[in-house]
PDB file of C-alpha atoms and ligand atoms in Angstrom:
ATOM      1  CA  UNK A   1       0.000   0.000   0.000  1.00  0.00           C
ATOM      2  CA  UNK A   2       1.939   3.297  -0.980  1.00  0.00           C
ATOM      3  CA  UNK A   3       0.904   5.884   1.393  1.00  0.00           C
ATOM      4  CA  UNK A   4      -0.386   9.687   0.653  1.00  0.00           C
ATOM      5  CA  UNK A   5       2.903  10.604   1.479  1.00  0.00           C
ATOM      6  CA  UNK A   6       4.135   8.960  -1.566  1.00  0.00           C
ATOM      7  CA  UNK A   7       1.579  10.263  -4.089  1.00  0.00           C
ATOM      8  CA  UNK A   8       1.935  13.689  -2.817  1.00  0.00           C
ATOM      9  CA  UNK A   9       5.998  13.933  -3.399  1.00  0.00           C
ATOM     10  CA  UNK A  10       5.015  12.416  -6.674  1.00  0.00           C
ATOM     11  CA  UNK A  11       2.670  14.714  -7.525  1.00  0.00           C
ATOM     12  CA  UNK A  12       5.115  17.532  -6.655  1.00  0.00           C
ATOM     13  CA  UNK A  13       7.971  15.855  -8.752  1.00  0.00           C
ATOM     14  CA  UNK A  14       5.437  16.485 -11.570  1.00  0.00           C
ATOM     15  CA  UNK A  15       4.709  19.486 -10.661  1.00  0.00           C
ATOM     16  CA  UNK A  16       8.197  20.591 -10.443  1.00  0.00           C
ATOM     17  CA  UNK A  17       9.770  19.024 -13.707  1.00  0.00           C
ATOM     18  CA  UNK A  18       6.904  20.860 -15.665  1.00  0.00           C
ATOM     19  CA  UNK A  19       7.495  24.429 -13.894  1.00  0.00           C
ATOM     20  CA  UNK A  20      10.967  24.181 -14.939  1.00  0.00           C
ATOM     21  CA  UNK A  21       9.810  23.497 -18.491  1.00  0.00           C
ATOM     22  CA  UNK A  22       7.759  26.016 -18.726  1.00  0.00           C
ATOM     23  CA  UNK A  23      10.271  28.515 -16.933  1.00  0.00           C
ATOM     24  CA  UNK A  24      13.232  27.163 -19.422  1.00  0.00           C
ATOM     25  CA  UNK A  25      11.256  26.603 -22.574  1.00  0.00           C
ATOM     26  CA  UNK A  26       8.243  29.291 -22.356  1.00  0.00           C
ATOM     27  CA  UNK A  27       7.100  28.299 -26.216  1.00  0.00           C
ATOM     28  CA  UNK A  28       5.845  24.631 -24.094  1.00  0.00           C
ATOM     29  CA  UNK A  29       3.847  26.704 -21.922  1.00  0.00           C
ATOM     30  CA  UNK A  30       0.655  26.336 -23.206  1.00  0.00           C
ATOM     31  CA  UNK A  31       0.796  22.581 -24.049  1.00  0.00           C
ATOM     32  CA  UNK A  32       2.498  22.218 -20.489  1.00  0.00           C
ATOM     33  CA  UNK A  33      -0.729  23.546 -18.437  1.00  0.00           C
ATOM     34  CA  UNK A  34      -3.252  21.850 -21.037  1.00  0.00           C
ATOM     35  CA  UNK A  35      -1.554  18.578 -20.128  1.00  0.00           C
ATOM     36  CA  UNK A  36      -0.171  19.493 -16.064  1.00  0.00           C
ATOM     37  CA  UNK A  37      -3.673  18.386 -14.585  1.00  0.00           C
ATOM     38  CA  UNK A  38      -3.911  15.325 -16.261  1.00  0.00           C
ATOM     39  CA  UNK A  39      -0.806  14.210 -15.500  1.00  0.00           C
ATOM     40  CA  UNK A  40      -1.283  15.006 -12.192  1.00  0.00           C
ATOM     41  CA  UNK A  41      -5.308  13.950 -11.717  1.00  0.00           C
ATOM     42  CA  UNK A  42      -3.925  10.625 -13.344  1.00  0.00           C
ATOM     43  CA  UNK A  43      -1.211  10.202 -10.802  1.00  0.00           C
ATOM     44  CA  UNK A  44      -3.638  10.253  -7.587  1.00  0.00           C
ATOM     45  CA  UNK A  45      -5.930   8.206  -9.394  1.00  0.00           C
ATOM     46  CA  UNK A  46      -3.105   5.554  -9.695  1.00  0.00           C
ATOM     47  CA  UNK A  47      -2.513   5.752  -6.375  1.00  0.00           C
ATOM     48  CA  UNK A  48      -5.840   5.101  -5.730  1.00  0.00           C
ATOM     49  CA  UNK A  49      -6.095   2.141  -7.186  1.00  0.00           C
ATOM     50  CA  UNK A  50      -5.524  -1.414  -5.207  1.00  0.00           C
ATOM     51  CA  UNK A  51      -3.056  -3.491  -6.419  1.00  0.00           C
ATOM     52  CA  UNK A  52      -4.017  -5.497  -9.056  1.00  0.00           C
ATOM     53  CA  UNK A  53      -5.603  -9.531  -9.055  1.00  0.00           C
ATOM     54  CA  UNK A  54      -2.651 -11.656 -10.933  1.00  0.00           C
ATOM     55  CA  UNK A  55      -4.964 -14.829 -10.545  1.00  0.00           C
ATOM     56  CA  UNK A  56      -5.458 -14.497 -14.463  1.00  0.00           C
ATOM     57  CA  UNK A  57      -1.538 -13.549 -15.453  1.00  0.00           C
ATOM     58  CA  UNK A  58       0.966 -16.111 -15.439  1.00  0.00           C
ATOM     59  CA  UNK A  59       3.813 -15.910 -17.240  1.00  0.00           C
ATOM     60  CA  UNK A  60       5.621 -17.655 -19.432  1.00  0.00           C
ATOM     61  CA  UNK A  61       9.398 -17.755 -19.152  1.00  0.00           C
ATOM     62  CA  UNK A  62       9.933 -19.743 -22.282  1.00  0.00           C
ATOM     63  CA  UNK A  63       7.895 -17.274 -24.499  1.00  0.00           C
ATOM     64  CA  UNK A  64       8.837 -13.901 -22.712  1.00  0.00           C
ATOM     65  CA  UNK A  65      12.862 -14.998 -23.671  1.00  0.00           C
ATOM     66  CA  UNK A  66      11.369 -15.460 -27.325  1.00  0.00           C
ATOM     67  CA  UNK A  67       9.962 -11.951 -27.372  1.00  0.00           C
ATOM     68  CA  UNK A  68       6.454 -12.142 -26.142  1.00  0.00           C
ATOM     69  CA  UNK A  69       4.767  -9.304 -23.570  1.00  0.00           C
ATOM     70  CA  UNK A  70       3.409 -10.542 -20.428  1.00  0.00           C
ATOM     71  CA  UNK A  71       0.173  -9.360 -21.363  1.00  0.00           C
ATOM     72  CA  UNK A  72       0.261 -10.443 -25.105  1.00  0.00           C
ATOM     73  CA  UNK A  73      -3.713 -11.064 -25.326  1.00  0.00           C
ATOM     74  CA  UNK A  74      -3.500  -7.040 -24.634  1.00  0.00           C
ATOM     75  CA  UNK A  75      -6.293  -7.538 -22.135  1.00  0.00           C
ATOM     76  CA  UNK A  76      -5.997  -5.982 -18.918  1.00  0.00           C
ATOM     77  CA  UNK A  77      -8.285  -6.342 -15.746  1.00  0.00           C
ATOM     78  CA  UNK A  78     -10.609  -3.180 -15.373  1.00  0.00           C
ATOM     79  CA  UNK A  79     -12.636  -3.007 -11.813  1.00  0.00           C
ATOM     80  CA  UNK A  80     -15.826  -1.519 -13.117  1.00  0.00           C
ATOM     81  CA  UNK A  81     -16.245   0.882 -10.147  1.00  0.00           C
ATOM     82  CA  UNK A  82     -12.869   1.557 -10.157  1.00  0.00           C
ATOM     83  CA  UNK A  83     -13.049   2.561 -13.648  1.00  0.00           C
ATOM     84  CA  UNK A  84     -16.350   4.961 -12.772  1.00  0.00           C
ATOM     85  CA  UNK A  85     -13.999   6.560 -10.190  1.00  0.00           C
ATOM     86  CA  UNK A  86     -11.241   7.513 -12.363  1.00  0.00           C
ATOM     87  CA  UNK A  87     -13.361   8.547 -15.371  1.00  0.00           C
ATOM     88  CA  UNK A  88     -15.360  10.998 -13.326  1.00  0.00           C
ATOM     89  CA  UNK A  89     -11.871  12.311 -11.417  1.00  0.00           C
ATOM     90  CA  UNK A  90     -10.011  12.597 -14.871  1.00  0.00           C
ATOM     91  CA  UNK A  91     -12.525  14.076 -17.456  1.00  0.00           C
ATOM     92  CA  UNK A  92     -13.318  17.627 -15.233  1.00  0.00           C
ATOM     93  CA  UNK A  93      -8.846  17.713 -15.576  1.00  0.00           C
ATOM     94  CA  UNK A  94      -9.005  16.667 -19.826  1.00  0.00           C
ATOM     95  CA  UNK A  95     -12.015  19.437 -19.766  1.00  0.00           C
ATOM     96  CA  UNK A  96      -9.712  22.313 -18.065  1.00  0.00           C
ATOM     97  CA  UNK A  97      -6.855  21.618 -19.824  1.00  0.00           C
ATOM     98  CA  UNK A  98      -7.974  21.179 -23.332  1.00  0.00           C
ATOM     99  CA  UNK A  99     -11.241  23.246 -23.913  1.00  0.00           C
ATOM    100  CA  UNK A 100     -11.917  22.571 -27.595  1.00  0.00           C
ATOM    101  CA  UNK A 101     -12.942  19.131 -25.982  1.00  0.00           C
ATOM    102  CA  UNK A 102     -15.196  20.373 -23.326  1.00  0.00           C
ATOM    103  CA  UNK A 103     -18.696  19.513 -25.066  1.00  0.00           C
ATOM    104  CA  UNK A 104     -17.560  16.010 -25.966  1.00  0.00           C
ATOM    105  CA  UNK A 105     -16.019  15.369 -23.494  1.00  0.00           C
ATOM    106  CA  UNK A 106     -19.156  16.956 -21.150  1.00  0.00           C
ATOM    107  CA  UNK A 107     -21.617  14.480 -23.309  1.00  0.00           C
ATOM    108  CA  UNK A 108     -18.998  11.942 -22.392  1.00  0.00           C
ATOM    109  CA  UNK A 109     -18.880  12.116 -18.685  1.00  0.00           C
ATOM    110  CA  UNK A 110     -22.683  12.748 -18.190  1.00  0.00           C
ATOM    111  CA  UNK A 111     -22.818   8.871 -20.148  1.00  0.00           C
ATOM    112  CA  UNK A 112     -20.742   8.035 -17.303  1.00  0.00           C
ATOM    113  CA  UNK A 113     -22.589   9.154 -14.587  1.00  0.00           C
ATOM    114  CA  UNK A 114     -26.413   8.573 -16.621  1.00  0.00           C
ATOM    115  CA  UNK A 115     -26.331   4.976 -17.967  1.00  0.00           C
ATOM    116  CA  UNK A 116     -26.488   2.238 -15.962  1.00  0.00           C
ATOM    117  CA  UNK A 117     -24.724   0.184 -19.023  1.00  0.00           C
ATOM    118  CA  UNK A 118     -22.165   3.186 -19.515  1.00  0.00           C
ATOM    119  CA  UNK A 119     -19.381   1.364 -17.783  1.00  0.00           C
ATOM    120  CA  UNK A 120     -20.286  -2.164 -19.827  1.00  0.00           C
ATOM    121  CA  UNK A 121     -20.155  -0.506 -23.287  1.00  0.00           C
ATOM    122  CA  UNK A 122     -16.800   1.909 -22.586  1.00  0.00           C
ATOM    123  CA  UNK A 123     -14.648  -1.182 -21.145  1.00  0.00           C
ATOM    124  CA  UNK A 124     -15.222  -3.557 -24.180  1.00  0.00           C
ATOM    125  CA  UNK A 125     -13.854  -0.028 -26.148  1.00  0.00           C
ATOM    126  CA  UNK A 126     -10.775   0.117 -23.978  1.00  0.00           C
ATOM    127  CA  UNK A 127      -9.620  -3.275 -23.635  1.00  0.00           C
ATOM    128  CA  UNK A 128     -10.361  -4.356 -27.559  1.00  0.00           C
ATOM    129  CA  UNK A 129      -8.126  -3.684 -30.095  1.00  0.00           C
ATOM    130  CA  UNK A 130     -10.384  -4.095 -32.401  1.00  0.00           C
ATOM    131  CA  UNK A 131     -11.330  -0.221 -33.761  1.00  0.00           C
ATOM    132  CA  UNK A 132     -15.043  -0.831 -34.832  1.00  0.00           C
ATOM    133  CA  UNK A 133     -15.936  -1.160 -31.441  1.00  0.00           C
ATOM    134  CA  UNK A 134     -14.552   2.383 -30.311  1.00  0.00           C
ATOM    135  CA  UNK A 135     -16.459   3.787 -33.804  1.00  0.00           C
ATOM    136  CA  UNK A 136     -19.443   2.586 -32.859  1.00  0.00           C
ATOM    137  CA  UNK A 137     -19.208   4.138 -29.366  1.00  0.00           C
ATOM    138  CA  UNK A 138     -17.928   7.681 -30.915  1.00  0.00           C
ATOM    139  CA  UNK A 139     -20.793   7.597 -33.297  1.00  0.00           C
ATOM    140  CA  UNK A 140     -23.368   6.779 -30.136  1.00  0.00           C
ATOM    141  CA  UNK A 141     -21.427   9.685 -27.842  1.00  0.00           C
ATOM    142  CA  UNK A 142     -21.237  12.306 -31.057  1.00  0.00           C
ATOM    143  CA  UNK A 143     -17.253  12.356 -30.444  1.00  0.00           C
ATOM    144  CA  UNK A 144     -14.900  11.908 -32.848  1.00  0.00           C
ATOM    145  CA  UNK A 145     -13.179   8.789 -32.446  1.00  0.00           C
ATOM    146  CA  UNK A 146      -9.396  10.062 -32.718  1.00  0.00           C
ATOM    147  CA  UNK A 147     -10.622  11.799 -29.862  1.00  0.00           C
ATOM    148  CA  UNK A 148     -12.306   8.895 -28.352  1.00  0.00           C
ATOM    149  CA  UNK A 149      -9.206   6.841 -28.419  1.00  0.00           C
ATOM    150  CA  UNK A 150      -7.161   9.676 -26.316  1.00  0.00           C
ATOM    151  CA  UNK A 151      -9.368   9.797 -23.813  1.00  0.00           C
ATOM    152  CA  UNK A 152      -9.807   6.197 -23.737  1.00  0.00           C
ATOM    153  CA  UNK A 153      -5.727   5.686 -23.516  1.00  0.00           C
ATOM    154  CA  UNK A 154      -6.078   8.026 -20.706  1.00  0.00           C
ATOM    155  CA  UNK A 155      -8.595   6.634 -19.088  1.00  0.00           C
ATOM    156  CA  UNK A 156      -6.821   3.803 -18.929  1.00  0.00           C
ATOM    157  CA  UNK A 157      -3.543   4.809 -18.398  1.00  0.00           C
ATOM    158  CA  UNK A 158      -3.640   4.270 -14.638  1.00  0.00           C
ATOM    159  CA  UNK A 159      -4.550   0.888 -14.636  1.00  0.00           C
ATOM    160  CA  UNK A 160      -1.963  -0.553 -16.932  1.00  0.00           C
ATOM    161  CA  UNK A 161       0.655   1.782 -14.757  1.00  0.00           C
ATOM    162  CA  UNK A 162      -0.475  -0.148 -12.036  1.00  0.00           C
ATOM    163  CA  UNK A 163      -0.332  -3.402 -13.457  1.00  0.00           C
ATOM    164  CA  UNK A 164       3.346  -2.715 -15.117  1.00  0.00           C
ATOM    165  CA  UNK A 165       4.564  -1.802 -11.488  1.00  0.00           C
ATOM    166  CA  UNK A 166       3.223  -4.636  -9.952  1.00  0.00           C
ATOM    167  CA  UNK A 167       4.435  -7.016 -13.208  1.00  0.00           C
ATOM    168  CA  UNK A 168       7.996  -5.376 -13.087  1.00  0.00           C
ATOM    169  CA  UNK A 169       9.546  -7.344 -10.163  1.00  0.00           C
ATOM    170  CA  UNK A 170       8.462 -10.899 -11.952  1.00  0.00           C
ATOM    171  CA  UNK A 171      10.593 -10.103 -15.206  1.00  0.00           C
ATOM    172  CA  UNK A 172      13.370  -7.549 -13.982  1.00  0.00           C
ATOM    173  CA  UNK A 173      16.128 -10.075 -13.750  1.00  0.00           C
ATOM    174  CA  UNK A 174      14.834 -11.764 -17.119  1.00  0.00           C
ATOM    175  CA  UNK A 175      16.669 -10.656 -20.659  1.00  0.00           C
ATOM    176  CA  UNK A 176      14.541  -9.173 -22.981  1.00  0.00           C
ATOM    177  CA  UNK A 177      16.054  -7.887 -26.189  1.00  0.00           C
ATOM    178  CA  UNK A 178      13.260  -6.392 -28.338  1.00  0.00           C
ATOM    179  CA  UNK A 179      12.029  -2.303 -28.721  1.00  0.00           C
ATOM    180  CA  UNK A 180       8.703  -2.835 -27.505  1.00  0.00           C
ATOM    181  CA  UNK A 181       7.544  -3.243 -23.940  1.00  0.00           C
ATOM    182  CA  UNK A 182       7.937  -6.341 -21.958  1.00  0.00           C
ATOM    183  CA  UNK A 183       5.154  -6.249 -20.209  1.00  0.00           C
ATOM    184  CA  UNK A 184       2.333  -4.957 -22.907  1.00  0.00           C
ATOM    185  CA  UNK A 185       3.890  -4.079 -25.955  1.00  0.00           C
ATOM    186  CA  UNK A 186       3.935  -1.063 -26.579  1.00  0.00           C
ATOM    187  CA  UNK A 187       6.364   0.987 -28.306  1.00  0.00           C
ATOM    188  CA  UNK A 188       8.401   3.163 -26.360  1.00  0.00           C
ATOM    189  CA  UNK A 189       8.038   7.015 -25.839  1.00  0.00           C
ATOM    190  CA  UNK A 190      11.633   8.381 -24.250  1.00  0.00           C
ATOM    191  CA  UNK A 191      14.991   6.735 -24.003  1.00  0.00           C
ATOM    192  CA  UNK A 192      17.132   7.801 -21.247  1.00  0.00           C
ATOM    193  CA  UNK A 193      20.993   7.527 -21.240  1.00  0.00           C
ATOM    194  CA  UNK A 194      21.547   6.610 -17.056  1.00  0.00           C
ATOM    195  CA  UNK A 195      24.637   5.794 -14.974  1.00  0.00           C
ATOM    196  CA  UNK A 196      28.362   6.339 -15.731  1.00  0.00           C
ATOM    197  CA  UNK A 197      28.464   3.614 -19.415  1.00  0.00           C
ATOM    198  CA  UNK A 198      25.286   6.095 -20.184  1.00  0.00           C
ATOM    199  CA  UNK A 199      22.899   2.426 -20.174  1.00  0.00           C
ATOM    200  CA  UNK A 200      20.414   3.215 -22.553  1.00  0.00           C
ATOM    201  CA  UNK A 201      16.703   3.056 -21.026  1.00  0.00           C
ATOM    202  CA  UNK A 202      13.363   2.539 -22.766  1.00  0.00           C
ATOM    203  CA  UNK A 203       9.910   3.754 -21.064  1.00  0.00           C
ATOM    204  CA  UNK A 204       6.942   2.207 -22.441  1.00  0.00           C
ATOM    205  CA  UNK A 205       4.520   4.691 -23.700  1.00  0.00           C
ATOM    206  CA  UNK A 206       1.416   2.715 -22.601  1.00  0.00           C
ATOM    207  CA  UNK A 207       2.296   1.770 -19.441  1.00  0.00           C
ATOM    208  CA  UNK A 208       5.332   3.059 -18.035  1.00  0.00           C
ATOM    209  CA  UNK A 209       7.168   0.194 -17.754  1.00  0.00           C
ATOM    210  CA  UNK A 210      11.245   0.719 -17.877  1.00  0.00           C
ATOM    211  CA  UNK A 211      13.211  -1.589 -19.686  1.00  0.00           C
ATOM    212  CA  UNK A 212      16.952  -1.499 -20.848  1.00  0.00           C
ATOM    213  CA  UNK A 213      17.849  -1.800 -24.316  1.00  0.00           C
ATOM    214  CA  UNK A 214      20.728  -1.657 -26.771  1.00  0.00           C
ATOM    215  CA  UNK A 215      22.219   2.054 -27.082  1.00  0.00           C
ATOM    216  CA  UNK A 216      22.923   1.640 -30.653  1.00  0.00           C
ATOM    217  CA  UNK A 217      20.030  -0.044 -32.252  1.00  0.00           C
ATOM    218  CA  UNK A 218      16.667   1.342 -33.603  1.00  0.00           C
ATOM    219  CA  UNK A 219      13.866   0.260 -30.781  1.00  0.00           C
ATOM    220  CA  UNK A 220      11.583   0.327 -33.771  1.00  0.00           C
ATOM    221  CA  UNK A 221      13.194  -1.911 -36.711  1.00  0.00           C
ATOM    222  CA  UNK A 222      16.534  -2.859 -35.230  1.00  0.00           C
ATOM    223  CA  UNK A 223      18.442  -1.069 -37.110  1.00  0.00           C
ATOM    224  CA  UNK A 224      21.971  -1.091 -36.030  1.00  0.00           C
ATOM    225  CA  UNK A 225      23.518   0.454 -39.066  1.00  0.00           C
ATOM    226  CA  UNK A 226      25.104   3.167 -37.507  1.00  0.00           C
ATOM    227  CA  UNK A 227      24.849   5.670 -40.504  1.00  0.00           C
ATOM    228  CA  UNK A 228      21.664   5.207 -40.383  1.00  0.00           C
ATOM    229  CA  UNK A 229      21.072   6.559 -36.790  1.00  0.00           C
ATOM    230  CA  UNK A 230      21.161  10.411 -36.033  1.00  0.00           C
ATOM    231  CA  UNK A 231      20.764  12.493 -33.127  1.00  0.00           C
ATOM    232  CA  UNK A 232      19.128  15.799 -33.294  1.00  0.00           C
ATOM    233  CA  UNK A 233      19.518  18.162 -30.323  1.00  0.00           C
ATOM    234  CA  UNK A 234      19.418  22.270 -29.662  1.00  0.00           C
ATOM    235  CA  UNK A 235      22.929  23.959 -29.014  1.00  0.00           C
ATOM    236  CA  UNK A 236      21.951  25.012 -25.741  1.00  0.00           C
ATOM    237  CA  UNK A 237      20.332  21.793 -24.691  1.00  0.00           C
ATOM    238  CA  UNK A 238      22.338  18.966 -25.379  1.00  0.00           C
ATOM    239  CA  UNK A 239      20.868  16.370 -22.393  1.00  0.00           C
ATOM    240  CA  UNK A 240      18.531  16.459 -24.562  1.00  0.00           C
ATOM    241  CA  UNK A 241      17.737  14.350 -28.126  1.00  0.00           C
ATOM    242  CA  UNK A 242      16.244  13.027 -30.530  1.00  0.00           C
ATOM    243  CA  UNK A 243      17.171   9.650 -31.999  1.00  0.00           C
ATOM    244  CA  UNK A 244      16.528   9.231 -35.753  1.00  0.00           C
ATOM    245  CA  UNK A 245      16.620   6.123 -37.619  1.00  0.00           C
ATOM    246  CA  UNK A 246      16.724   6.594 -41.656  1.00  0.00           C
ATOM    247  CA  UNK A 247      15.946   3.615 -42.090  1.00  0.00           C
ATOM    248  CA  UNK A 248      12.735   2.829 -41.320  1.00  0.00           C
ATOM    249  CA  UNK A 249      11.722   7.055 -40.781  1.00  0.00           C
ATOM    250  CA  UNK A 250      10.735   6.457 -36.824  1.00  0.00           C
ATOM    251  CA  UNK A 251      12.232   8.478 -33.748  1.00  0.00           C
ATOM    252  CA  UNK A 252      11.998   8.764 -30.203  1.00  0.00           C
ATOM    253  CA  UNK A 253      12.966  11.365 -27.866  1.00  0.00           C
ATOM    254  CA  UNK A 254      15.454  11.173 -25.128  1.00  0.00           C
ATOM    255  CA  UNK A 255      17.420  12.691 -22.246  1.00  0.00           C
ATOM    256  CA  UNK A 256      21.037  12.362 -21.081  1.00  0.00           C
ATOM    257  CA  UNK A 257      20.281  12.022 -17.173  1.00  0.00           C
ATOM    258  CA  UNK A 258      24.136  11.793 -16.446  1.00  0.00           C
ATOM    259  CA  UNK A 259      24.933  15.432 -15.208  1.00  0.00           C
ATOM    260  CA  UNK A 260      21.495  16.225 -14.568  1.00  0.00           C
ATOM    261  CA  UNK A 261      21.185  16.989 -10.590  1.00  0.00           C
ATOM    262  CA  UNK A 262      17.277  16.293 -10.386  1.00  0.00           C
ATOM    263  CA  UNK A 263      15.919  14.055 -13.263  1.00  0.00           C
ATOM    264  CA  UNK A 264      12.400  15.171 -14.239  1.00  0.00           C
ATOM    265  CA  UNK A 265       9.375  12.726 -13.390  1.00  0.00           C
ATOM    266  CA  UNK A 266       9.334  10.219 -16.559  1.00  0.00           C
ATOM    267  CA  UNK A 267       5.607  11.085 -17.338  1.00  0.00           C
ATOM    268  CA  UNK A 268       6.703  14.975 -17.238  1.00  0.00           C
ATOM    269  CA  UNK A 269      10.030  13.896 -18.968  1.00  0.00           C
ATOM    270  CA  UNK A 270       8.439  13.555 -22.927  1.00  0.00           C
ATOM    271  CA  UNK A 271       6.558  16.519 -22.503  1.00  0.00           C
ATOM    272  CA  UNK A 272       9.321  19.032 -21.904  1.00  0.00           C
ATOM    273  CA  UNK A 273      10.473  17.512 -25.015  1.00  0.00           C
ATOM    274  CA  UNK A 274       7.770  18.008 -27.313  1.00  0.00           C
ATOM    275  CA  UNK A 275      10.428  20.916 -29.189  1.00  0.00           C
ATOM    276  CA  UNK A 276      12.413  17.878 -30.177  1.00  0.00           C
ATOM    277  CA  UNK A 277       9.271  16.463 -31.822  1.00  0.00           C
ATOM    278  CA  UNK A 278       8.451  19.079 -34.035  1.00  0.00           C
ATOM    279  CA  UNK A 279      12.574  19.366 -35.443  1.00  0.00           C
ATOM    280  CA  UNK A 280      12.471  15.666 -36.224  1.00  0.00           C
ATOM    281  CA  UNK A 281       8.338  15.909 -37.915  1.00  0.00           C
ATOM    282  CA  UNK A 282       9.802  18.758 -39.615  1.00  0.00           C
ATOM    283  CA  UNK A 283      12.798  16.396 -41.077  1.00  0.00           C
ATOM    284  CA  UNK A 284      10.155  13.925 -42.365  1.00  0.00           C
ATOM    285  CA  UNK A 285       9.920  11.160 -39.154  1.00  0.00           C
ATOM    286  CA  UNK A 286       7.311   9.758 -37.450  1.00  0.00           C
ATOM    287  CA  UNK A 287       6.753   9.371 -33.551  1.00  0.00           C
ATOM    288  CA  UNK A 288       7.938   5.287 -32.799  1.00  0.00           C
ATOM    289  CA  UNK A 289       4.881   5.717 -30.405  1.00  0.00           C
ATOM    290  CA  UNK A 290       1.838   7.378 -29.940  1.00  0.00           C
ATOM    291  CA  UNK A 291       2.322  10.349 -27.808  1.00  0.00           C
ATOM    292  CA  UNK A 292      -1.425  11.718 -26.300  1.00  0.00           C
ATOM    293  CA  UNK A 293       0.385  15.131 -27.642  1.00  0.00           C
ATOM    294  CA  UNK A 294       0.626  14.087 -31.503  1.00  0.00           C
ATOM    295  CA  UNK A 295      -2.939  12.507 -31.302  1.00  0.00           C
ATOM    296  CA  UNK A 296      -4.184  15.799 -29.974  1.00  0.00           C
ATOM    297  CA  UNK A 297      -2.900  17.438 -33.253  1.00  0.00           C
ATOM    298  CA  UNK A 298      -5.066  15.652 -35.177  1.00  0.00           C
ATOM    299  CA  UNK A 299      -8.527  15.943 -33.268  1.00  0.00           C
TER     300      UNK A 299
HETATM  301 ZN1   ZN B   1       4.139  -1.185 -21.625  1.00  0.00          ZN
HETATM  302 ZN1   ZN B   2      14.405   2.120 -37.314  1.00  0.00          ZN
END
């Protein structure tokens, strides 16, 4: 059970990473206060949460060495009152901090709190991968469905946090060799150089999750041609990347934590970072992952 305590110095570690963005980067400071509630709204509703039922995850050793997530099926355990809880504390902090969503996302929490069924129909959404089911719920709720799926990720965000810190233990002194997550999959958002060799890190940009990972190979295709990797950074910032990979047009950014003093909280980390996005989008390269930031773009 991780105490108030915890959350709270959490919460300020947020805070406090994306005050100094804002204060060293002012350009961020709009995209830095939409997103500064959520991230912090979606931090106490982790904390909330009680540690998730394993009864339904084992895993298997023999598969995991060959490459395959502890939660391959991609379905994860939602507590349907849980679920209720963290809707209804996370939509008023998505309403404040990104008003061209407000009626949606108004029409979408009074479903919440209305229907009886709301909670049946918006799980099945979350935990499918299958898209017609999260078009026929943005057709029902009048919201576009690019926009459905962010606040669906969000939504969910929590729980699969939760999950990956209570999965993480299990698999930490396990090799695993691939880009994607270990525990669901996902692609990574930020790689961190840590430690005195500058050990390349990966953080999962579903669930958190931290992994290790070659420093010069492409997370995304495995590309380990170096003249076909680049890294982009600003003069005056250089703990601070982007890693290009020409071959297969996908980057990620990243941070050099080795003379850094205080290291920024890893879900406030990408966000200061967003600059480095837009100089490698300019060059032509797509996001490895799925960054809520580059889906809001397009809604
Ligand atoms: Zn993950
Ligand atoms: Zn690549």
């Amino acid at each position: 059970m991780v105490s108030d305590e915890t959350s709270k110095k959490i919460t300020g570690s947020i805070r406090d990473s994306l005050e100094k963005t804002k204060k060293d980067i002012p350009q961020l400071a709009g995209v830095v206060d939409a997103f500064e509630h959520l991230l912090v709204k979606r931090t106490i509703a982790k904390f909330a949460l009680p540690t998730p039922n394993f009864s339904n995850v084992t895993i298997d050793f023999a598969r995991f060495s060959q490459g395959v997530p502890v939660l391959d099926d991609g379905k994860i355990d939602i507590e349907k009152d849980s679920f209720r809880k963290v809707a209804l504390l996370l939509l008023p902090a998505m309403r404040k901090g990104f008003p061209k969503l407000d009626a949606p996302l108004s029409r979408f929490e009074s479903f919440i709190n209305e229907s009886e069924t709301a909670i049946d129909q918006l799980l099945p959404a979350i935990e499918s991968t299958d898209s017609t089911v999260l078009d026929e719920l943005a057709r029902n709720l009048d919201i576009s469905p690019t926009a459905l799926q962010f606040v669906c990720s969000e939504l969910a965000k929590p729980f699969t946090e939760k999950i990956a810190e209570a999965i993480a233990p299990l698999i930490q002194d396990v090799t695993w060799l691939k880009g994607y997550c270990p525990v669901c999959g996902a692609w990574p958002e930020l790689s961190s150089w840590k430690g005195p060799e500058g050990r390349r890190f990966l953080n999962c940009s579903v669930c958190g999750h931290e992994w290790t990972y070659m420093r010069t190979q492409c997370p995304f295709c495995e590309n380990s041609d170096n003249a076909k990797l680049e890294i982009i950074f600003s003069e005056d910032r250089k703990f601070e990347h982007a890693e290009l990979c020409h071959e297969c047009m996908k980057y990620i950014v990243g941070l050099d934590t080795r003379n850094m003093v205080n290291l920024p909280h890893p879900s406030a980390a990408s966000l200061g970072l967003i600059y480095l996005d837009f100089l490698a989008q300019e060059r032509g390269f797509a996001p490895g992952a799925t960054s809520a930031w580059n889906v809001l773009e397009k809604i």
